[in-house]
Coordinates of C-alpha atoms in Angstrom, one line a residue:
M1 CA 124.5 -44.2 44.7
A2 CA 123.7 -42.0 47.6
E3 CA 121.4 -39.9 45.5
K4 CA 119.4 -43.0 44.4
I5 CA 119.1 -44.1 48.0
N6 CA 117.7 -40.7 48.8
D7 CA 115.3 -41.1 46.0
I8 CA 114.1 -44.5 47.3
L9 CA 113.7 -43.1 50.9
S10 CA 111.7 -40.1 49.5
S11 CA 109.3 -42.5 47.8
W12 CA 108.8 -44.5 50.9
G13 CA 108.3 -41.3 52.9
A14 CA 105.5 -40.4 50.4
G15 CA 103.8 -43.7 50.9
R16 CA 105.1 -45.2 47.6
N17 CA 107.1 -48.3 46.6
A18 CA 110.2 -48.0 44.5
L19 CA 111.2 -49.8 41.3
L20 CA 114.8 -49.6 39.9
Y21 CA 114.9 -50.2 36.2
G22 CA 117.6 -50.2 33.5
P23 CA 119.9 -52.3 31.5
P24 CA 122.0 -55.0 33.2
A25 CA 125.2 -53.9 35.0
T26 CA 124.0 -50.5 35.9
G27 CA 124.3 -51.0 39.7
K28 CA 120.6 -52.0 40.6
T29 CA 121.4 -55.0 42.7
R30 CA 124.4 -53.2 44.2
L31 CA 122.2 -50.3 45.2
I32 CA 119.7 -52.3 47.0
S33 CA 122.5 -54.2 48.7
E34 CA 123.9 -50.8 50.0
L35 CA 120.4 -49.8 51.1
F36 CA 119.9 -53.2 52.8
E37 CA 123.1 -52.5 54.8
A38 CA 122.0 -48.9 55.5
L39 CA 118.8 -50.0 57.2
R40 CA 120.8 -52.3 59.5
N41 CA 123.6 -49.8 60.2
R42 CA 122.7 -46.2 59.5
P43 CA 125.5 -44.6 57.5
K44 CA 126.4 -40.8 57.4
S45 CA 124.4 -38.7 55.0
D46 CA 125.9 -36.9 52.0
R47 CA 123.7 -33.9 52.8
G48 CA 123.9 -31.4 55.7
I49 CA 126.6 -30.6 58.1
L50 CA 126.7 -30.7 62.0
L51 CA 128.7 -28.3 64.0
D52 CA 130.1 -29.3 67.3
V53 CA 131.8 -26.2 68.9
T54 CA 133.1 -28.3 71.7
N55 CA 135.3 -30.3 69.2
A56 CA 138.1 -28.0 68.1
Q57 CA 139.9 -30.7 66.0
T58 CA 137.0 -31.9 63.9
P59 CA 134.0 -29.4 64.5
F60 CA 132.2 -30.4 61.4
S61 CA 130.6 -33.8 60.6
R62 CA 127.9 -35.4 58.6
P63 CA 124.5 -36.2 60.2
E64 CA 123.2 -39.8 59.9
L65 CA 121.2 -40.6 56.9
D66 CA 117.6 -39.6 57.4
I67 CA 115.6 -42.9 57.3
T68 CA 112.0 -41.9 56.4
I69 CA 110.5 -45.1 57.8
P70 CA 110.0 -46.3 61.5
L71 CA 113.0 -48.0 62.9
P72 CA 114.0 -50.7 63.7
A73 CA 113.2 -52.3 60.3
K74 CA 113.1 -55.8 59.4
V75 CA 114.8 -56.4 56.0
V76 CA 113.8 -59.3 53.8
W77 CA 115.4 -60.2 50.4
T78 CA 113.7 -62.3 47.7
T79 CA 114.3 -62.9 44.0
F80 CA 111.4 -63.5 41.6
H81 CA 112.0 -66.3 39.0
Q82 CA 109.8 -68.4 36.6
S83 CA 108.9 -71.0 39.2
Y84 CA 108.1 -68.4 42.1
G85 CA 104.5 -68.1 42.9
Y86 CA 101.7 -66.8 45.1
E87 CA 102.4 -69.6 47.5
D88 CA 105.9 -68.2 48.1
F89 CA 104.9 -64.6 48.4
V90 CA 101.6 -64.5 50.0
L91 CA 100.1 -67.7 51.2
G92 CA 100.5 -71.4 50.4
L93 CA 99.1 -74.8 51.7
R94 CA 101.7 -77.5 52.6
P95 CA 101.2 -81.0 53.7
D96 CA 101.4 -81.7 57.4
I97 CA 102.0 -85.3 58.1
T98 CA 101.1 -86.6 61.6
A99 CA 100.3 -90.1 63.1
S100 CA 96.5 -89.4 62.5
G101 CA 97.1 -88.6 58.8
T102 CA 98.0 -85.8 56.4
S103 CA 96.5 -82.5 56.1
L104 CA 97.1 -79.2 54.4
K105 CA 98.2 -76.3 56.6
P106 CA 98.6 -72.7 55.6
W107 CA 102.1 -71.1 55.4
S108 CA 102.7 -67.5 55.1
G109 CA 104.8 -66.1 52.1
V110 CA 107.2 -63.2 52.3
F111 CA 104.5 -60.5 52.0
L112 CA 101.9 -61.9 54.4
D113 CA 104.6 -62.7 56.8
A114 CA 105.6 -59.0 56.8
A115 CA 102.0 -58.2 57.9
L116 CA 102.1 -60.9 60.6
E117 CA 105.3 -59.5 61.8
L118 CA 103.9 -56.0 62.4
A119 CA 100.7 -57.5 63.9
D120 CA 102.8 -59.5 66.5
P121 CA 102.7 -57.6 69.8
D122 CA 106.0 -59.2 70.7
S123 CA 107.7 -58.1 67.6
E124 CA 110.8 -55.8 68.0
Y125 CA 110.3 -54.2 64.5
C126 CA 108.4 -51.1 63.6
S127 CA 108.5 -51.7 59.9
V128 CA 109.3 -54.3 57.3
V129 CA 111.3 -53.6 54.0
I130 CA 111.0 -56.2 51.2
F131 CA 113.7 -56.2 48.7
I132 CA 112.6 -57.9 45.4
D133 CA 115.4 -58.5 42.9
E134 CA 114.4 -59.2 39.3
I135 CA 110.7 -58.5 39.7
N136 CA 110.0 -59.1 36.1
R137 CA 111.7 -62.5 36.0
G138 CA 108.5 -64.0 37.4
N139 CA 104.9 -63.5 36.7
A140 CA 104.5 -60.6 39.1
A141 CA 100.7 -60.2 38.6
R142 CA 100.2 -63.9 39.5
I143 CA 102.7 -63.8 42.4
F144 CA 100.9 -60.7 44.1
G145 CA 97.5 -61.9 43.3
E146 CA 94.7 -59.9 45.0
F147 CA 97.4 -58.6 47.4
M148 CA 98.5 -56.3 44.5
T149 CA 95.8 -54.0 46.0
F150 CA 97.9 -53.6 49.2
L151 CA 100.9 -52.2 47.3
D152 CA 98.7 -49.0 47.4
F153 CA 99.0 -47.4 50.8
D154 CA 95.5 -46.0 50.6
Y155 CA 94.1 -49.4 51.1
R156 CA 96.1 -50.2 54.2
E157 CA 95.8 -49.5 57.8
D158 CA 95.4 -45.8 58.4
G159 CA 94.8 -45.3 54.7
S160 CA 92.0 -43.3 53.1
V161 CA 90.1 -46.5 52.2
P162 CA 91.4 -49.3 54.4
L163 CA 90.3 -52.8 53.2
P164 CA 90.2 -56.1 54.9
V165 CA 92.7 -58.7 53.9
P166 CA 90.9 -61.2 51.6
L167 CA 92.3 -64.6 52.7
R168 CA 89.6 -67.0 51.6
Q169 CA 91.9 -70.0 51.8
L170 CA 91.8 -69.8 55.7
V171 CA 89.1 -71.3 57.9
Y172 CA 87.8 -68.9 60.5
S173 CA 86.1 -69.8 63.7
E174 CA 84.8 -67.3 66.4
G175 CA 86.3 -64.4 64.4
Q176 CA 89.9 -65.8 64.3
S177 CA 91.6 -67.7 61.5
E178 CA 93.2 -71.0 61.8
E179 CA 96.9 -71.1 62.7
I180 CA 99.2 -69.8 60.0
R181 CA 102.8 -71.3 60.0
R182 CA 105.5 -68.7 59.5
P183 CA 109.1 -69.0 58.2
S184 CA 110.4 -68.1 61.6
S185 CA 108.9 -71.3 63.1
K186 CA 106.2 -69.1 64.8
K187 CA 102.5 -69.5 64.4
A188 CA 99.9 -66.8 64.0
T189 CA 96.2 -66.1 63.6
I190 CA 94.5 -63.1 62.2
P191 CA 91.0 -61.8 62.9
E192 CA 88.3 -61.4 60.5
G193 CA 88.4 -57.9 58.9
F194 CA 92.2 -57.7 59.4
T195 CA 93.7 -54.7 57.6
F196 CA 97.1 -54.7 56.0
P197 CA 99.7 -52.8 58.2
K198 CA 100.9 -49.5 56.9
H199 CA 104.7 -49.7 57.4
I200 CA 105.6 -52.3 54.9
Y201 CA 107.8 -51.0 52.0
I202 CA 109.0 -52.6 48.8
V203 CA 112.0 -51.7 46.6
A204 CA 112.4 -53.9 43.4
T205 CA 114.7 -54.1 40.5
M206 CA 113.7 -54.7 36.9
N207 CA 116.0 -55.6 34.0
S208 CA 114.8 -53.4 30.9
V209 CA 116.5 -55.6 28.3
D210 CA 115.9 -59.3 29.3
R211 CA 113.6 -60.7 26.5
A212 CA 112.9 -63.8 28.7
A213 CA 111.4 -61.7 31.4
V214 CA 107.7 -61.1 31.8
P215 CA 106.7 -57.5 31.3
I216 CA 104.9 -56.1 34.4
D217 CA 101.4 -54.8 33.7
S218 CA 100.3 -51.3 34.2
A219 CA 98.2 -52.1 37.3
L220 CA 101.3 -53.3 39.1
A221 CA 103.6 -50.6 37.6
R222 CA 101.5 -47.6 38.7
R223 CA 102.0 -48.5 42.2
F224 CA 105.7 -48.0 42.0
D225 CA 107.8 -44.8 41.7
R226 CA 110.2 -45.6 38.8
I227 CA 113.8 -44.7 39.3
E228 CA 115.9 -45.2 36.3
M229 CA 119.4 -46.6 36.5
R230 CA 121.4 -45.6 33.4
P231 CA 124.8 -46.6 32.2
N232 CA 127.3 -44.1 33.6
P233 CA 130.8 -44.0 32.2
D234 CA 131.8 -41.5 35.0
V235 CA 131.6 -44.5 37.4
L236 CA 134.4 -46.0 35.3
A237 CA 136.4 -42.8 35.4
S238 CA 136.3 -42.9 39.1
H239 CA 137.0 -46.6 39.3
W240 CA 140.1 -46.1 37.1
R241 CA 141.0 -42.8 38.7
L242 CA 140.8 -40.9 35.5
E243 CA 140.2 -37.1 35.3
K244 CA 137.0 -36.9 33.4
A245 CA 137.8 -33.4 32.2
A246 CA 141.1 -34.6 30.7
I247 CA 139.5 -37.3 28.5
A248 CA 139.4 -35.9 25.0
A249 CA 137.1 -37.2 22.3
A250 CA 138.9 -39.4 20.0
N251 CA 139.8 -38.0 16.6
T252 CA 142.3 -38.5 13.8
D253 CA 145.0 -36.8 15.7
N254 CA 144.9 -38.5 19.0
W255 CA 143.3 -41.9 18.5
E256 CA 146.7 -43.8 18.4
S257 CA 147.8 -42.4 21.8
L258 CA 144.7 -43.3 23.9
T259 CA 145.4 -45.3 27.0
P260 CA 143.6 -48.5 27.6
F261 CA 141.4 -46.9 30.2
E262 CA 140.6 -43.8 28.2
T263 CA 139.8 -46.2 25.3
A264 CA 137.4 -48.3 27.4
Y265 CA 135.6 -45.1 28.6
L266 CA 135.2 -43.7 25.2
L267 CA 134.3 -47.1 23.7
L268 CA 131.4 -47.6 26.1
D269 CA 130.2 -44.0 25.5
R270 CA 130.3 -44.5 21.7
L271 CA 128.5 -47.9 21.8
N272 CA 125.8 -46.6 24.0
V273 CA 125.1 -43.6 21.8
A274 CA 124.8 -45.9 18.7
I275 CA 122.7 -48.5 20.6
A276 CA 120.4 -45.8 21.9
S277 CA 120.0 -44.3 18.4
N278 CA 119.4 -47.8 16.8
L279 CA 117.5 -49.7 19.4
G280 CA 116.5 -47.3 22.2
P281 CA 118.2 -46.4 25.5
E282 CA 116.9 -49.4 27.5
F283 CA 119.2 -51.5 25.4
E284 CA 122.4 -49.7 26.3
L285 CA 125.4 -51.5 27.9
G286 CA 125.9 -51.1 31.7
H287 CA 129.2 -49.6 33.0
G288 CA 129.5 -52.6 35.3
L289 CA 130.5 -54.8 32.4
L290 CA 133.8 -53.0 32.4
T291 CA 134.5 -52.7 36.2
P292 CA 136.6 -56.0 36.1
M293 CA 139.2 -54.0 34.3
R294 CA 141.6 -52.8 37.1
A295 CA 143.9 -49.8 37.0
T296 CA 146.0 -51.0 40.0
K297 CA 147.1 -54.1 41.7
V298 CA 148.7 -55.0 45.0
D299 CA 152.3 -56.2 44.9
D300 CA 154.1 -58.7 47.1
S301 CA 154.8 -56.0 49.7
G302 CA 151.1 -55.1 49.9
A303 CA 151.6 -51.7 48.1
E304 CA 149.2 -50.6 45.4
I305 CA 150.8 -50.1 42.0
P306 CA 149.6 -49.4 38.5
V307 CA 148.9 -52.6 36.3
E308 CA 151.1 -52.9 33.2
E309 CA 149.6 -51.4 30.1
K310 CA 149.8 -54.7 28.2
F311 CA 147.8 -56.3 31.0
A312 CA 145.1 -53.6 30.8
W313 CA 144.7 -54.1 27.0
R314 CA 144.4 -57.8 27.5
S315 CA 141.8 -57.3 30.2
L316 CA 139.7 -55.0 27.9
A317 CA 139.9 -57.6 25.1
K318 CA 138.8 -60.4 27.5
A319 CA 135.8 -58.2 28.7
W320 CA 134.9 -57.7 25.0
D321 CA 135.1 -61.4 24.1
D322 CA 133.3 -62.7 27.2
V323 CA 130.7 -59.9 27.9
L324 CA 130.5 -56.9 25.6
F325 CA 130.4 -58.5 22.2
P326 CA 127.9 -61.3 23.0
Q327 CA 125.6 -58.6 24.3
L328 CA 126.0 -56.6 21.1
E329 CA 125.3 -59.7 19.1
D330 CA 122.2 -60.3 21.0
R331 CA 120.9 -56.6 20.7
Y332 CA 121.8 -56.6 16.9
S333 CA 120.3 -59.9 16.1
G334 CA 118.6 -59.5 12.7
R335 CA 120.4 -56.2 12.1
P336 CA 123.8 -57.4 10.7
D337 CA 124.5 -54.2 8.6
Q338 CA 124.1 -52.0 11.8
L339 CA 126.6 -54.2 13.6
L340 CA 129.1 -54.1 10.8
E341 CA 128.8 -50.3 10.7
L342 CA 129.2 -50.1 14.5
L343 CA 132.5 -52.1 14.3
H344 CA 133.8 -50.1 11.4
V345 CA 134.2 -53.3 9.4
E346 CA 134.1 -51.5 6.1
S347 CA 136.1 -48.5 7.2
P348 CA 139.1 -50.0 9.1
P349 CA 142.2 -48.0 10.2
P350 CA 144.3 -46.7 7.3
A351 CA 147.2 -49.0 8.1
G352 CA 147.7 -52.2 10.1
D353 CA 145.7 -55.3 10.9
F354 CA 142.1 -54.7 12.3
A355 CA 140.3 -57.3 14.6
W356 CA 137.0 -57.3 12.8
A357 CA 136.5 -58.3 9.0
L358 CA 133.9 -59.8 6.8
R359 CA 133.8 -63.6 6.6
A360 CA 135.8 -64.9 3.8
T361 CA 134.1 -67.1 1.1
K362 CA 135.5 -69.1 -1.7
S363 CA 132.3 -68.8 -3.6
G364 CA 132.1 -66.0 -6.0
A365 CA 128.3 -66.1 -6.1
I366 CA 127.9 -65.1 -2.5
T367 CA 128.8 -61.7 -1.0
A368 CA 129.5 -62.2 2.7
R369 CA 127.6 -59.8 5.1
T370 CA 128.6 -61.4 8.3
L371 CA 131.5 -61.1 10.6
A372 CA 134.4 -63.5 10.6
P373 CA 134.7 -65.3 14.0
V374 CA 137.5 -63.8 16.1
R375 CA 138.5 -63.9 19.7
V376 CA 140.2 -60.4 20.2
S377 CA 142.0 -61.4 23.4
E378 CA 144.0 -64.0 21.4
L379 CA 145.3 -61.5 18.8
D380 CA 148.7 -59.7 18.9
I381 CA 148.7 -56.8 21.4
D382 CA 149.4 -54.2 18.7
V383 CA 146.2 -55.4 16.9
I384 CA 144.2 -55.1 20.1
K385 CA 145.3 -51.5 20.7
R386 CA 144.7 -50.5 17.1
S387 CA 141.3 -52.1 16.9
F388 CA 139.8 -50.8 20.2
R389 CA 141.3 -47.2 19.7
W390 CA 139.7 -47.2 16.3
L391 CA 136.3 -48.2 17.6
T392 CA 136.2 -45.0 19.8
M393 CA 136.1 -42.9 16.6

């Protein structure tokens, strides 16, 4: 996570916005949550060492994380969705009811309000950071509108070609706009020819798999540095306190002795290699789908102890039933033979029951090429062990 945060800060330092993209459960939202907190309370960096010769006990320490934008920074979080619009992000008109009648008054959205914040001489902030979760869940081109231009730092204040903010919805008088209501209950006006402030930064997340999402167009995409978030089984190894180097590839000699956590690690790795080969890497399964599996628990005395192996196998089976397999079904929709091959349906273990099989039919005229429905978590524990271990092969 620290490396990705440094990538985001480097993009901001170069006058660019950052876009985190990848399959679900690869840590995108968690990463921007950590960055959100880092801007409020600067953490220690994972780079560099400070030497304090006056401190004999702990002479070495880490410096604070190098934040490449002016501080203090105001941080704002928003999530795009299908009903989110220009009125929410830039400028909208809302009815104002008074004794003399009803009129429409301008209200600033998230992006314009960031500009008004930095234009306010009484503001305590030197920069504004906008976190946009699920940027492709809404129609981003419509949401930004003409303000897409100001994602490019060249067209902002102190840029190479600063442009005036085009707010034709506002009424101007004597060089000043009408009052704009802000979410903070403040009011502001902007002068004619107002240029967009420089120190407004955006980091967004984008799900590369969601078919219901709206693809972002090239004009918007080129204004972001793309930072890929890939599935990383090593996160699971750390989460379960496994020695990565000690995890051997499954083979005919060792598959029956794999622990539940080694099995889960190898299973995710094998599934993702197959998915990347069949469908493309953007369809892989995120490691976060398996983090609910816990290697330890806290007992009544408050001590941390390993979970029972039986509990771990059941936990893997439940994650499979509730999360992993539904996503596999979605990805392999229309490709039943590839799914059957992925699950070794026609090449089961040499002995013992196996969780997955072809659907039975009483009609001799039809050859079933679809899976029999099954909830693996409800099977006997020995079948669960055998089935998942065999899937790692």
